mmCIF file of C-alpha atoms and ligand atoms in Angstrom:
data_model
loop_
_atom_site.group_PDB
_atom_site.id
_atom_site.type_symbol
_atom_site.label_atom_id
_atom_site.label_comp_id
_atom_site.label_asym_id
_atom_site.label_seq_id
_atom_site.Cartn_x
_atom_site.Cartn_y
_atom_site.Cartn_z
ATOM 1 C CA UNK A 1 11.780 31.343 13.063
ATOM 2 C CA UNK A 2 10.025 30.857 9.813
ATOM 3 C CA UNK A 3 11.636 27.798 7.814
ATOM 4 C CA UNK A 4 10.191 27.257 4.384
ATOM 5 C CA UNK A 5 10.187 23.590 2.915
ATOM 6 C CA UNK A 6 11.999 24.631 0.103
ATOM 7 C CA UNK A 7 13.497 27.801 -0.475
ATOM 8 C CA UNK A 8 14.576 28.667 -4.145
ATOM 9 C CA UNK A 9 14.872 32.532 -3.780
ATOM 10 C CA UNK A 10 18.193 31.768 -1.945
ATOM 11 C CA UNK A 11 19.848 29.863 -4.596
ATOM 12 C CA UNK A 12 18.813 32.298 -7.158
ATOM 13 C CA UNK A 13 20.365 35.289 -5.331
ATOM 14 C CA UNK A 14 23.669 33.436 -4.999
ATOM 15 C CA UNK A 15 23.761 33.222 -8.688
ATOM 16 C CA UNK A 16 21.724 36.058 -9.796
ATOM 17 C CA UNK A 17 24.251 37.488 -12.241
ATOM 18 C CA UNK A 18 24.934 34.174 -14.255
ATOM 19 C CA UNK A 19 21.357 33.550 -14.229
ATOM 20 C CA UNK A 20 20.074 37.009 -15.407
ATOM 21 C CA UNK A 21 22.940 37.246 -17.994
ATOM 22 C CA UNK A 22 21.854 33.626 -19.327
ATOM 23 C CA UNK A 23 18.100 34.759 -19.491
ATOM 24 C CA UNK A 24 19.141 37.917 -21.585
ATOM 25 C CA UNK A 25 21.168 36.030 -23.799
ATOM 26 C CA UNK A 26 18.034 33.668 -24.855
ATOM 27 C CA UNK A 27 15.621 36.653 -25.154
ATOM 28 C CA UNK A 28 18.186 38.903 -26.947
ATOM 29 C CA UNK A 29 19.023 36.132 -29.569
ATOM 30 C CA UNK A 30 15.148 34.595 -29.670
ATOM 31 C CA UNK A 31 16.771 31.160 -28.973
ATOM 32 C CA UNK A 32 13.418 30.106 -27.294
ATOM 33 C CA UNK A 33 12.708 26.549 -28.813
ATOM 34 C CA UNK A 34 15.607 24.168 -29.688
ATOM 35 C CA UNK A 35 18.973 25.652 -30.819
ATOM 36 C CA UNK A 36 22.061 26.728 -29.128
ATOM 37 C CA UNK A 37 21.342 26.642 -25.491
ATOM 38 C CA UNK A 38 19.104 23.621 -25.684
ATOM 39 C CA UNK A 39 22.103 21.740 -27.642
ATOM 40 C CA UNK A 40 24.447 23.424 -25.284
ATOM 41 C CA UNK A 41 22.675 22.017 -22.232
ATOM 42 C CA UNK A 42 22.176 18.445 -23.819
ATOM 43 C CA UNK A 43 25.663 17.873 -24.267
ATOM 44 C CA UNK A 44 26.889 19.235 -20.965
ATOM 45 C CA UNK A 45 24.592 16.902 -19.086
ATOM 46 C CA UNK A 46 25.527 14.029 -21.321
ATOM 47 C CA UNK A 47 29.024 14.580 -20.526
ATOM 48 C CA UNK A 48 28.856 15.023 -16.824
ATOM 49 C CA UNK A 49 26.441 11.889 -16.777
ATOM 50 C CA UNK A 50 29.195 10.050 -18.966
ATOM 51 C CA UNK A 51 26.681 8.726 -21.253
ATOM 52 C CA UNK A 52 26.074 9.212 -25.049
ATOM 53 C CA UNK A 53 22.576 10.528 -25.485
ATOM 54 C CA UNK A 54 20.721 13.372 -23.465
ATOM 55 C CA UNK A 55 17.391 14.273 -25.001
ATOM 56 C CA UNK A 56 15.653 17.740 -23.679
ATOM 57 C CA UNK A 57 12.021 17.453 -23.265
ATOM 58 C CA UNK A 58 9.202 19.340 -21.516
ATOM 59 C CA UNK A 59 8.861 17.793 -18.455
ATOM 60 C CA UNK A 60 9.964 14.435 -16.339
ATOM 61 C CA UNK A 61 6.498 13.193 -17.040
ATOM 62 C CA UNK A 62 6.750 13.191 -20.871
ATOM 63 C CA UNK A 63 10.157 11.921 -20.386
ATOM 64 C CA UNK A 64 9.005 8.631 -19.034
ATOM 65 C CA UNK A 65 6.062 8.342 -21.698
ATOM 66 C CA UNK A 66 8.233 9.032 -24.454
ATOM 67 C CA UNK A 67 10.478 6.287 -23.990
ATOM 68 C CA UNK A 68 7.961 3.634 -22.998
ATOM 69 C CA UNK A 69 6.254 4.739 -26.200
ATOM 70 C CA UNK A 70 9.548 4.715 -28.190
ATOM 71 C CA UNK A 71 10.302 1.330 -26.990
ATOM 72 C CA UNK A 72 7.296 -0.282 -28.273
ATOM 73 C CA UNK A 73 5.282 -0.454 -25.064
ATOM 74 C CA UNK A 74 1.484 0.112 -25.378
ATOM 75 C CA UNK A 75 -1.773 -1.720 -25.197
ATOM 76 C CA UNK A 76 -1.933 -5.047 -23.889
ATOM 77 C CA UNK A 77 1.394 -4.670 -22.031
ATOM 78 C CA UNK A 78 2.087 -4.531 -18.550
ATOM 79 C CA UNK A 79 4.826 -2.337 -16.718
ATOM 80 C CA UNK A 80 6.053 -2.985 -13.147
ATOM 81 C CA UNK A 81 6.576 -0.322 -10.802
ATOM 82 C CA UNK A 82 6.849 0.863 -7.098
ATOM 83 C CA UNK A 83 3.903 1.314 -5.116
ATOM 84 C CA UNK A 84 4.955 4.757 -3.609
ATOM 85 C CA UNK A 85 6.112 7.261 -6.162
ATOM 86 C CA UNK A 86 4.630 10.561 -7.605
ATOM 87 C CA UNK A 87 1.866 9.672 -10.065
ATOM 88 C CA UNK A 88 3.996 10.454 -13.268
ATOM 89 C CA UNK A 89 5.305 6.961 -13.228
ATOM 90 C CA UNK A 90 2.129 5.106 -13.362
ATOM 91 C CA UNK A 91 0.287 7.700 -15.129
ATOM 92 C CA UNK A 92 2.904 7.538 -18.157
ATOM 93 C CA UNK A 93 2.594 3.777 -18.216
ATOM 94 C CA UNK A 94 -1.431 4.148 -18.515
ATOM 95 C CA UNK A 95 -0.825 6.849 -21.211
ATOM 96 C CA UNK A 96 0.806 4.224 -23.719
ATOM 97 C CA UNK A 97 -2.202 1.938 -23.084
ATOM 98 C CA UNK A 98 -0.209 -0.484 -21.032
ATOM 99 C CA UNK A 99 -1.204 -1.456 -17.562
ATOM 100 C CA UNK A 100 0.821 -0.478 -14.451
ATOM 101 C CA UNK A 101 1.696 -3.192 -12.115
ATOM 102 C CA UNK A 102 2.776 -2.069 -8.705
ATOM 103 C CA UNK A 103 5.413 -3.690 -6.284
ATOM 104 C CA UNK A 104 5.291 -2.880 -2.621
ATOM 105 C CA UNK A 105 8.356 -0.938 -1.087
ATOM 106 C CA UNK A 106 11.312 -2.375 0.937
ATOM 107 C CA UNK A 107 12.695 -0.620 4.131
ATOM 108 C CA UNK A 108 14.377 2.189 2.289
ATOM 109 C CA UNK A 109 10.892 3.087 0.671
ATOM 110 C CA UNK A 110 11.835 1.742 -2.648
ATOM 111 C CA UNK A 111 10.477 -0.801 -5.324
ATOM 112 C CA UNK A 112 11.045 -4.140 -3.046
ATOM 113 C CA UNK A 113 13.127 -6.203 -5.816
ATOM 114 C CA UNK A 114 12.440 -9.580 -4.091
ATOM 115 C CA UNK A 115 8.818 -8.872 -4.666
ATOM 116 C CA UNK A 116 9.344 -8.276 -8.423
ATOM 117 C CA UNK A 117 9.187 -11.661 -10.000
ATOM 118 C CA UNK A 118 5.832 -12.461 -8.520
ATOM 119 C CA UNK A 119 4.370 -9.796 -10.735
ATOM 120 C CA UNK A 120 5.753 -10.802 -13.604
ATOM 121 C CA UNK A 121 3.330 -12.358 -16.593
ATOM 122 C CA UNK A 122 3.751 -13.123 -20.255
ATOM 123 C CA UNK A 123 2.748 -9.398 -20.782
ATOM 124 C CA UNK A 124 5.542 -7.801 -18.865
ATOM 125 C CA UNK A 125 7.597 -5.505 -21.042
ATOM 126 C CA UNK A 126 9.446 -3.437 -18.846
ATOM 127 C CA UNK A 127 10.200 -2.325 -14.950
ATOM 128 C CA UNK A 128 10.453 1.298 -13.990
ATOM 129 C CA UNK A 129 12.611 1.498 -10.694
ATOM 130 C CA UNK A 130 12.343 4.780 -8.814
ATOM 131 C CA UNK A 131 15.210 6.190 -7.029
ATOM 132 C CA UNK A 132 12.726 7.878 -4.526
ATOM 133 C CA UNK A 133 14.142 10.617 -2.378
ATOM 134 C CA UNK A 134 17.467 10.436 -4.051
ATOM 135 C CA UNK A 135 18.374 6.786 -3.109
ATOM 136 C CA UNK A 136 19.112 4.139 -5.490
ATOM 137 C CA UNK A 137 17.093 0.942 -5.938
ATOM 138 C CA UNK A 138 18.501 -2.537 -5.473
ATOM 139 C CA UNK A 139 19.690 -2.308 -8.916
ATOM 140 C CA UNK A 140 21.878 -5.736 -8.926
ATOM 141 C CA UNK A 141 18.690 -7.761 -8.321
ATOM 142 C CA UNK A 142 16.711 -5.762 -10.747
ATOM 143 C CA UNK A 143 19.221 -6.343 -13.514
ATOM 144 C CA UNK A 144 19.265 -9.852 -12.839
ATOM 145 C CA UNK A 145 15.654 -10.294 -12.981
ATOM 146 C CA UNK A 146 15.271 -7.788 -16.157
ATOM 147 C CA UNK A 147 17.918 -10.145 -18.003
ATOM 148 C CA UNK A 148 16.362 -13.321 -16.867
ATOM 149 C CA UNK A 149 12.841 -12.237 -18.147
ATOM 150 C CA UNK A 150 14.093 -10.147 -20.949
ATOM 151 C CA UNK A 151 12.617 -6.885 -19.504
ATOM 152 C CA UNK A 152 13.464 -3.242 -20.298
ATOM 153 C CA UNK A 153 14.767 -1.051 -17.249
ATOM 154 C CA UNK A 154 13.739 2.630 -17.414
ATOM 155 C CA UNK A 155 15.041 4.337 -14.331
ATOM 156 C CA UNK A 156 13.013 7.404 -12.965
ATOM 157 C CA UNK A 157 15.638 9.456 -11.965
ATOM 158 C CA UNK A 158 13.185 12.677 -11.233
ATOM 159 C CA UNK A 159 14.525 12.646 -7.481
ATOM 160 C CA UNK A 160 18.097 11.170 -8.138
ATOM 161 C CA UNK A 161 20.425 13.252 -10.184
ATOM 162 C CA UNK A 162 23.863 11.725 -9.954
ATOM 163 C CA UNK A 163 23.278 9.634 -7.111
ATOM 164 C CA UNK A 164 25.115 6.388 -7.231
ATOM 165 C CA UNK A 165 24.663 2.446 -6.843
ATOM 166 C CA UNK A 166 27.921 0.627 -6.037
ATOM 167 C CA UNK A 167 29.971 3.601 -7.716
ATOM 168 C CA UNK A 168 27.878 3.763 -10.980
ATOM 169 C CA UNK A 169 25.339 6.455 -11.507
ATOM 170 C CA UNK A 170 21.865 5.771 -11.408
ATOM 171 C CA UNK A 171 20.314 6.354 -14.830
ATOM 172 C CA UNK A 172 22.791 4.174 -16.569
ATOM 173 C CA UNK A 173 21.678 0.681 -15.722
ATOM 174 C CA UNK A 174 18.921 0.204 -18.472
ATOM 175 C CA UNK A 175 17.555 1.063 -21.560
ATOM 176 C CA UNK A 176 17.119 4.403 -20.998
ATOM 177 C CA UNK A 177 16.534 6.835 -17.982
ATOM 178 C CA UNK A 178 14.438 9.747 -17.290
ATOM 179 C CA UNK A 179 14.795 13.254 -15.240
ATOM 180 C CA UNK A 180 12.848 16.183 -13.944
ATOM 181 C CA UNK A 181 14.191 19.694 -13.840
ATOM 182 C CA UNK A 182 10.886 20.879 -12.058
ATOM 183 C CA UNK A 183 12.045 23.770 -9.927
ATOM 184 C CA UNK A 184 12.060 22.142 -6.594
ATOM 185 C CA UNK A 185 14.438 19.067 -7.736
ATOM 186 C CA UNK A 186 17.807 18.992 -6.830
ATOM 187 C CA UNK A 187 18.711 20.429 -10.208
ATOM 188 C CA UNK A 188 15.655 22.779 -10.558
ATOM 189 C CA UNK A 189 14.813 25.012 -14.027
ATOM 190 C CA UNK A 190 12.497 27.912 -13.373
ATOM 191 C CA UNK A 191 9.582 26.493 -14.988
ATOM 192 C CA UNK A 192 8.812 22.602 -16.303
ATOM 193 C CA UNK A 193 11.220 20.900 -18.142
ATOM 194 C CA UNK A 194 12.891 17.190 -18.094
ATOM 195 C CA UNK A 195 15.448 15.074 -19.963
ATOM 196 C CA UNK A 196 16.145 11.360 -21.275
ATOM 197 C CA UNK A 197 19.434 9.838 -21.162
ATOM 198 C CA UNK A 198 20.411 6.559 -22.869
ATOM 199 C CA UNK A 199 23.639 5.045 -24.467
ATOM 200 C CA UNK A 200 21.141 3.718 -27.365
ATOM 201 C CA UNK A 201 21.806 5.676 -30.375
ATOM 202 C CA UNK A 202 18.746 4.508 -32.133
ATOM 203 C CA UNK A 203 16.624 5.008 -29.293
ATOM 204 C CA UNK A 204 17.914 8.190 -28.594
ATOM 205 C CA UNK A 205 17.044 9.287 -32.130
ATOM 206 C CA UNK A 206 13.539 7.950 -31.919
ATOM 207 C CA UNK A 207 12.755 9.686 -28.580
ATOM 208 C CA UNK A 208 13.946 12.942 -30.161
ATOM 209 C CA UNK A 209 12.120 12.664 -33.094
ATOM 210 C CA UNK A 210 8.822 11.530 -31.249
ATOM 211 C CA UNK A 211 9.276 14.665 -28.853
ATOM 212 C CA UNK A 212 9.257 16.733 -31.890
ATOM 213 C CA UNK A 213 6.068 16.074 -33.751
ATOM 214 C CA UNK A 214 8.159 12.942 -35.414
ATOM 215 C CA UNK A 215 10.425 15.276 -37.317
ATOM 216 C CA UNK A 216 14.247 15.276 -37.318
ATOM 217 C CA UNK A 217 13.962 18.202 -39.826
ATOM 218 C CA UNK A 218 11.521 20.738 -40.341
ATOM 219 C CA UNK A 219 8.341 19.306 -42.148
ATOM 220 C CA UNK A 220 9.794 15.847 -42.833
ATOM 221 C CA UNK A 221 7.364 14.181 -40.405
ATOM 222 C CA UNK A 222 8.563 10.334 -40.411
ATOM 223 C CA UNK A 223 5.688 9.526 -38.149
ATOM 224 C CA UNK A 224 3.226 11.206 -35.576
ATOM 225 C CA UNK A 225 4.509 12.448 -32.415
ATOM 226 C CA UNK A 226 4.063 15.137 -29.708
ATOM 227 C CA UNK A 227 5.145 18.308 -28.882
ATOM 228 C CA UNK A 228 7.669 18.012 -26.071
ATOM 229 C CA UNK A 229 10.487 20.050 -26.161
ATOM 230 C CA UNK A 230 12.941 21.712 -23.464
ATOM 231 C CA UNK A 231 12.892 25.456 -24.043
ATOM 232 C CA UNK A 232 15.817 27.686 -24.484
ATOM 233 C CA UNK A 233 15.049 29.708 -21.174
ATOM 234 C CA UNK A 234 14.960 26.570 -19.047
ATOM 235 C CA UNK A 235 18.001 24.997 -20.684
ATOM 236 C CA UNK A 236 20.295 28.402 -20.688
ATOM 237 C CA UNK A 237 19.335 28.613 -16.762
ATOM 238 C CA UNK A 238 20.298 24.797 -16.163
ATOM 239 C CA UNK A 239 23.285 25.190 -17.694
ATOM 240 C CA UNK A 240 24.338 27.661 -15.088
ATOM 241 C CA UNK A 241 23.252 25.488 -12.502
ATOM 242 C CA UNK A 242 24.712 22.130 -13.687
ATOM 243 C CA UNK A 243 28.322 22.814 -12.538
ATOM 244 C CA UNK A 244 27.149 23.176 -8.727
ATOM 245 C CA UNK A 245 25.046 20.135 -8.692
ATOM 246 C CA UNK A 246 27.634 17.745 -7.151
ATOM 247 C CA UNK A 247 28.314 20.296 -4.741
ATOM 248 C CA UNK A 248 24.747 20.968 -3.957
ATOM 249 C CA UNK A 249 24.122 17.191 -3.335
ATOM 250 C CA UNK A 250 27.084 17.063 -1.023
ATOM 251 C CA UNK A 251 25.583 19.812 0.859
ATOM 252 C CA UNK A 252 22.559 18.094 1.194
ATOM 253 C CA UNK A 253 24.333 15.053 2.425
ATOM 254 C CA UNK A 254 25.925 16.658 5.143
ATOM 255 C CA UNK A 255 22.499 18.201 6.233
ATOM 256 C CA UNK A 256 20.940 14.853 6.589
ATOM 257 C CA UNK A 257 23.839 13.707 8.556
ATOM 258 C CA UNK A 258 23.196 16.517 11.079
ATOM 259 C CA UNK A 259 19.721 15.699 11.061
ATOM 260 C CA UNK A 260 20.580 12.253 11.866
ATOM 261 C CA UNK A 261 23.178 13.045 14.617
ATOM 262 C CA UNK A 262 20.718 15.385 16.380
ATOM 263 C CA UNK A 263 17.566 13.293 15.991
ATOM 264 C CA UNK A 264 19.342 9.795 16.806
ATOM 265 C CA UNK A 265 18.324 9.741 20.456
ATOM 266 C CA UNK A 266 14.498 10.115 19.710
ATOM 267 C CA UNK A 267 13.549 6.650 19.999
ATOM 268 C CA UNK A 268 9.795 7.543 18.369
ATOM 269 C CA UNK A 269 11.215 8.466 15.085
ATOM 270 C CA UNK A 270 12.488 5.978 12.409
ATOM 271 C CA UNK A 271 15.378 7.635 10.618
ATOM 272 C CA UNK A 272 16.108 7.409 6.818
ATOM 273 C CA UNK A 273 18.293 4.464 6.293
ATOM 274 C CA UNK A 274 21.089 4.715 3.520
ATOM 275 C CA UNK A 275 21.659 1.185 1.080
ATOM 276 C CA UNK A 276 25.137 -0.306 1.706
ATOM 277 C CA UNK A 277 27.071 0.688 -1.242
ATOM 278 C CA UNK A 278 24.882 3.657 -2.636
ATOM 279 C CA UNK A 279 25.368 7.403 -2.308
ATOM 280 C CA UNK A 280 21.926 9.068 -1.397
ATOM 281 C CA UNK A 281 21.804 12.578 -2.557
ATOM 282 C CA UNK A 282 19.046 13.338 -0.090
ATOM 283 C CA UNK A 283 16.304 14.875 -2.573
ATOM 284 C CA UNK A 284 14.056 14.418 0.623
ATOM 285 C CA UNK A 285 14.690 13.567 4.007
ATOM 286 C CA UNK A 286 12.279 11.679 5.161
ATOM 287 C CA UNK A 287 11.492 10.393 9.088
ATOM 288 C CA UNK A 288 8.755 7.989 10.201
ATOM 289 C CA UNK A 289 6.661 8.444 13.391
ATOM 290 C CA UNK A 290 3.306 7.195 14.309
ATOM 291 C CA UNK A 291 2.456 10.520 15.724
ATOM 292 C CA UNK A 292 3.067 12.319 12.044
ATOM 293 C CA UNK A 293 0.105 14.363 11.922
ATOM 294 C CA UNK A 294 0.423 15.927 15.327
ATOM 295 C CA UNK A 295 4.170 16.493 14.942
ATOM 296 C CA UNK A 296 3.586 17.975 11.533
ATOM 297 C CA UNK A 297 0.908 20.479 13.087
ATOM 298 C CA UNK A 298 2.963 21.206 16.049
ATOM 299 C CA UNK A 299 6.357 22.016 13.663
ATOM 300 C CA UNK A 300 3.766 24.158 11.505
ATOM 301 C CA UNK A 301 2.766 25.910 14.505
ATOM 302 C CA UNK A 302 6.535 26.709 15.547
ATOM 303 C CA UNK A 303 7.183 28.044 11.783
ATOM 304 C CA UNK A 304 8.397 24.876 10.278
ATOM 305 C CA UNK A 305 7.197 24.041 7.125
ATOM 306 C CA UNK A 306 7.128 20.107 6.029
ATOM 307 C CA UNK A 307 5.486 17.786 3.536
ATOM 308 C CA UNK A 308 4.228 14.501 2.685
ATOM 309 C CA UNK A 309 5.749 12.247 -0.430
ATOM 310 C CA UNK A 310 3.389 10.839 -0.277
ATOM 311 C CA UNK A 311 0.215 10.787 1.757
ATOM 312 C CA UNK A 312 -1.609 8.138 -0.642
ATOM 313 C CA UNK A 313 0.635 5.411 -1.923
ATOM 314 C CA UNK A 314 -0.163 4.789 -5.818
ATOM 315 C CA UNK A 315 -2.452 1.843 -5.680
ATOM 316 C CA UNK A 316 -4.405 3.138 -2.977
ATOM 317 C CA UNK A 317 -5.435 6.393 -5.037
ATOM 318 C CA UNK A 318 -8.782 6.989 -6.557
ATOM 319 C CA UNK A 319 -7.338 7.021 -9.647
ATOM 320 C CA UNK A 320 -6.413 3.215 -9.595
ATOM 321 C CA UNK A 321 -9.882 2.059 -7.697
ATOM 322 C CA UNK A 322 -10.353 0.254 -11.011
ATOM 323 C CA UNK A 323 -7.796 -2.153 -10.150
ATOM 324 C CA UNK A 324 -9.479 -3.146 -7.055
ATOM 325 C CA UNK A 325 -6.698 -3.295 -4.591
ATOM 326 C CA UNK A 326 -7.246 -3.381 -0.941
ATOM 327 C CA UNK A 327 -4.368 -1.701 1.443
ATOM 328 C CA UNK A 328 -3.204 -5.065 2.419
ATOM 329 C CA UNK A 329 -1.985 -5.601 -1.145
ATOM 330 C CA UNK A 330 0.644 -3.278 -0.215
ATOM 331 C CA UNK A 331 1.352 -3.335 3.447
ATOM 332 C CA UNK A 332 4.333 -1.720 3.480
ATOM 333 C CA UNK A 333 3.612 1.293 1.336
ATOM 334 C CA UNK A 334 -0.016 1.420 2.873
ATOM 335 C CA UNK A 335 1.408 1.462 6.345
ATOM 336 C CA UNK A 336 3.840 4.306 5.821
ATOM 337 C CA UNK A 337 1.740 6.540 3.958
ATOM 338 C CA UNK A 338 0.247 7.666 7.300
ATOM 339 C CA UNK A 339 3.742 7.731 9.252
ATOM 340 C CA UNK A 340 6.257 9.468 6.827
ATOM 341 C CA UNK A 341 6.869 13.359 6.812
ATOM 342 C CA UNK A 342 9.568 15.388 5.059
ATOM 343 C CA UNK A 343 11.523 17.752 6.780
ATOM 344 C CA UNK A 344 13.082 20.761 4.978
ATOM 345 C CA UNK A 345 16.216 20.125 3.282
ATOM 346 C CA UNK A 346 18.255 21.997 0.681
ATOM 347 C CA UNK A 347 21.874 23.345 0.251
ATOM 348 C CA UNK A 348 20.793 26.801 1.497
ATOM 349 C CA UNK A 349 19.309 25.613 4.718
ATOM 350 C CA UNK A 350 21.637 26.675 7.412
ATOM 351 C CA UNK A 351 22.924 24.770 10.532
ATOM 352 C CA UNK A 352 21.180 26.993 12.796
ATOM 353 C CA UNK A 353 17.691 26.287 11.071
ATOM 354 C CA UNK A 354 18.567 22.353 11.465
ATOM 355 C CA UNK A 355 19.407 22.767 15.277
ATOM 356 C CA UNK A 356 15.860 24.649 15.682
ATOM 357 C CA UNK A 357 14.081 21.777 13.628
ATOM 358 C CA UNK A 358 15.577 19.144 15.734
ATOM 359 C CA UNK A 359 15.119 20.816 18.915
ATOM 360 C CA UNK A 360 11.304 21.659 17.937
ATOM 361 C CA UNK A 361 11.228 17.956 17.393
ATOM 362 C CA UNK A 362 12.450 16.957 20.843
ATOM 363 C CA UNK A 363 10.465 19.219 22.408
ATOM 364 C CA UNK A 364 7.358 17.622 21.077
ATOM 365 C CA UNK A 365 8.590 14.113 21.932
ATOM 366 C CA UNK A 366 9.592 15.668 25.433
ATOM 367 C CA UNK A 367 13.286 15.246 25.179
HETATM 368 C C1 PLP B 401 8.807 14.813 -10.231
HETATM 369 C C2 PLP B 401 8.874 13.665 -10.770
HETATM 370 C C3 PLP B 401 8.252 13.172 -11.856
HETATM 371 C C4 PLP B 401 8.010 13.983 -12.939
HETATM 372 O O1 PLP B 401 8.363 15.275 -13.034
HETATM 373 P P1 PLP B 401 7.478 16.377 -13.913
HETATM 374 O O2 PLP B 401 8.434 17.312 -14.470
HETATM 375 O O3 PLP B 401 6.816 17.196 -12.882
HETATM 376 O O4 PLP B 401 6.918 15.843 -14.795
HETATM 377 C C5 PLP B 401 8.224 11.769 -12.334
HETATM 378 N N1 PLP B 401 8.628 10.769 -11.084
HETATM 379 C C6 PLP B 401 9.244 10.939 -9.737
HETATM 380 C C7 PLP B 401 9.426 10.295 -8.879
HETATM 381 C C8 PLP B 401 9.170 12.673 -9.531
HETATM 382 O O5 PLP B 401 9.412 12.895 -8.325
#
């Protein structure tokens, strides 16, 4: 048996006719940059998200950077975010000139809302909660803190397309939210792609302008911007896939439940916890064990590919040595970085494969 960590080919084959014909249309119409397919996807995504504006951009990292810049965040400001994420989250804060301020994680691997207030200073302008692995942060508490301290909330939804918190979709709690459509994400393009959503029309217009060299009309540059556009091919592919996202999320959830059931007796493992009232979309299924490296190696020998998200918590990366942290500043994130293991999870993963993975894990732990 050989089980890949993500298998994008299976999904492509299931949708091959639609995808191929959408690609052909874009090429035949030379609708590569902007135009009909980009507009179409933007309005479909906004509609499905029940939000006023969607701006397609080149990737999920740019999406965060653009929103921060257009909210006026820059040099001298501080932005609070989680100690456990992909580097895009903190990198885009630094790119604006602002300083990333990290907060340790909670038992769900997400920013610990109870530890945010102690990090707020006069310079704090915004909070970026990251709905990591597909699960919502504690948005009630985060909203309360943001309101009290007059901070923007920018949700990083790169791993959480259509996840929910108390029946409200993540991405609709703050000033704006950002998405990545990197191929392996729950909704993935065939290259880099991203989007910003917001109910604030003025912010939407600014983001759209900034992402396109500061122009809404060709040659009318109202300001300097950057080149960060969603391209027509990616937009057309995303339009084919969008109608399936809720079904795919539900299938991921079922796979997670099956893992939970099969692995529940293994007391050496901590299985992912679901926050009460939240709808987890299981972008990743992450288990914890202090035998992580040995288990990973064993699964690999048996043909099961796994991954680690992420092997080094953000504050512990070389990139942030200049902030002079010690692992003890972020005990939860620094502890679990050596214990977390992401098992394969995607809609096309078969029940048989999950049984195989679970029984291989049980054999490793001598069950
Ligand atoms: C993937 C990801 C991003 C960035 O997305 P790109 O499209 O690769 O730039 C940002 N934040 C998180 C949490 C991610 O997982």
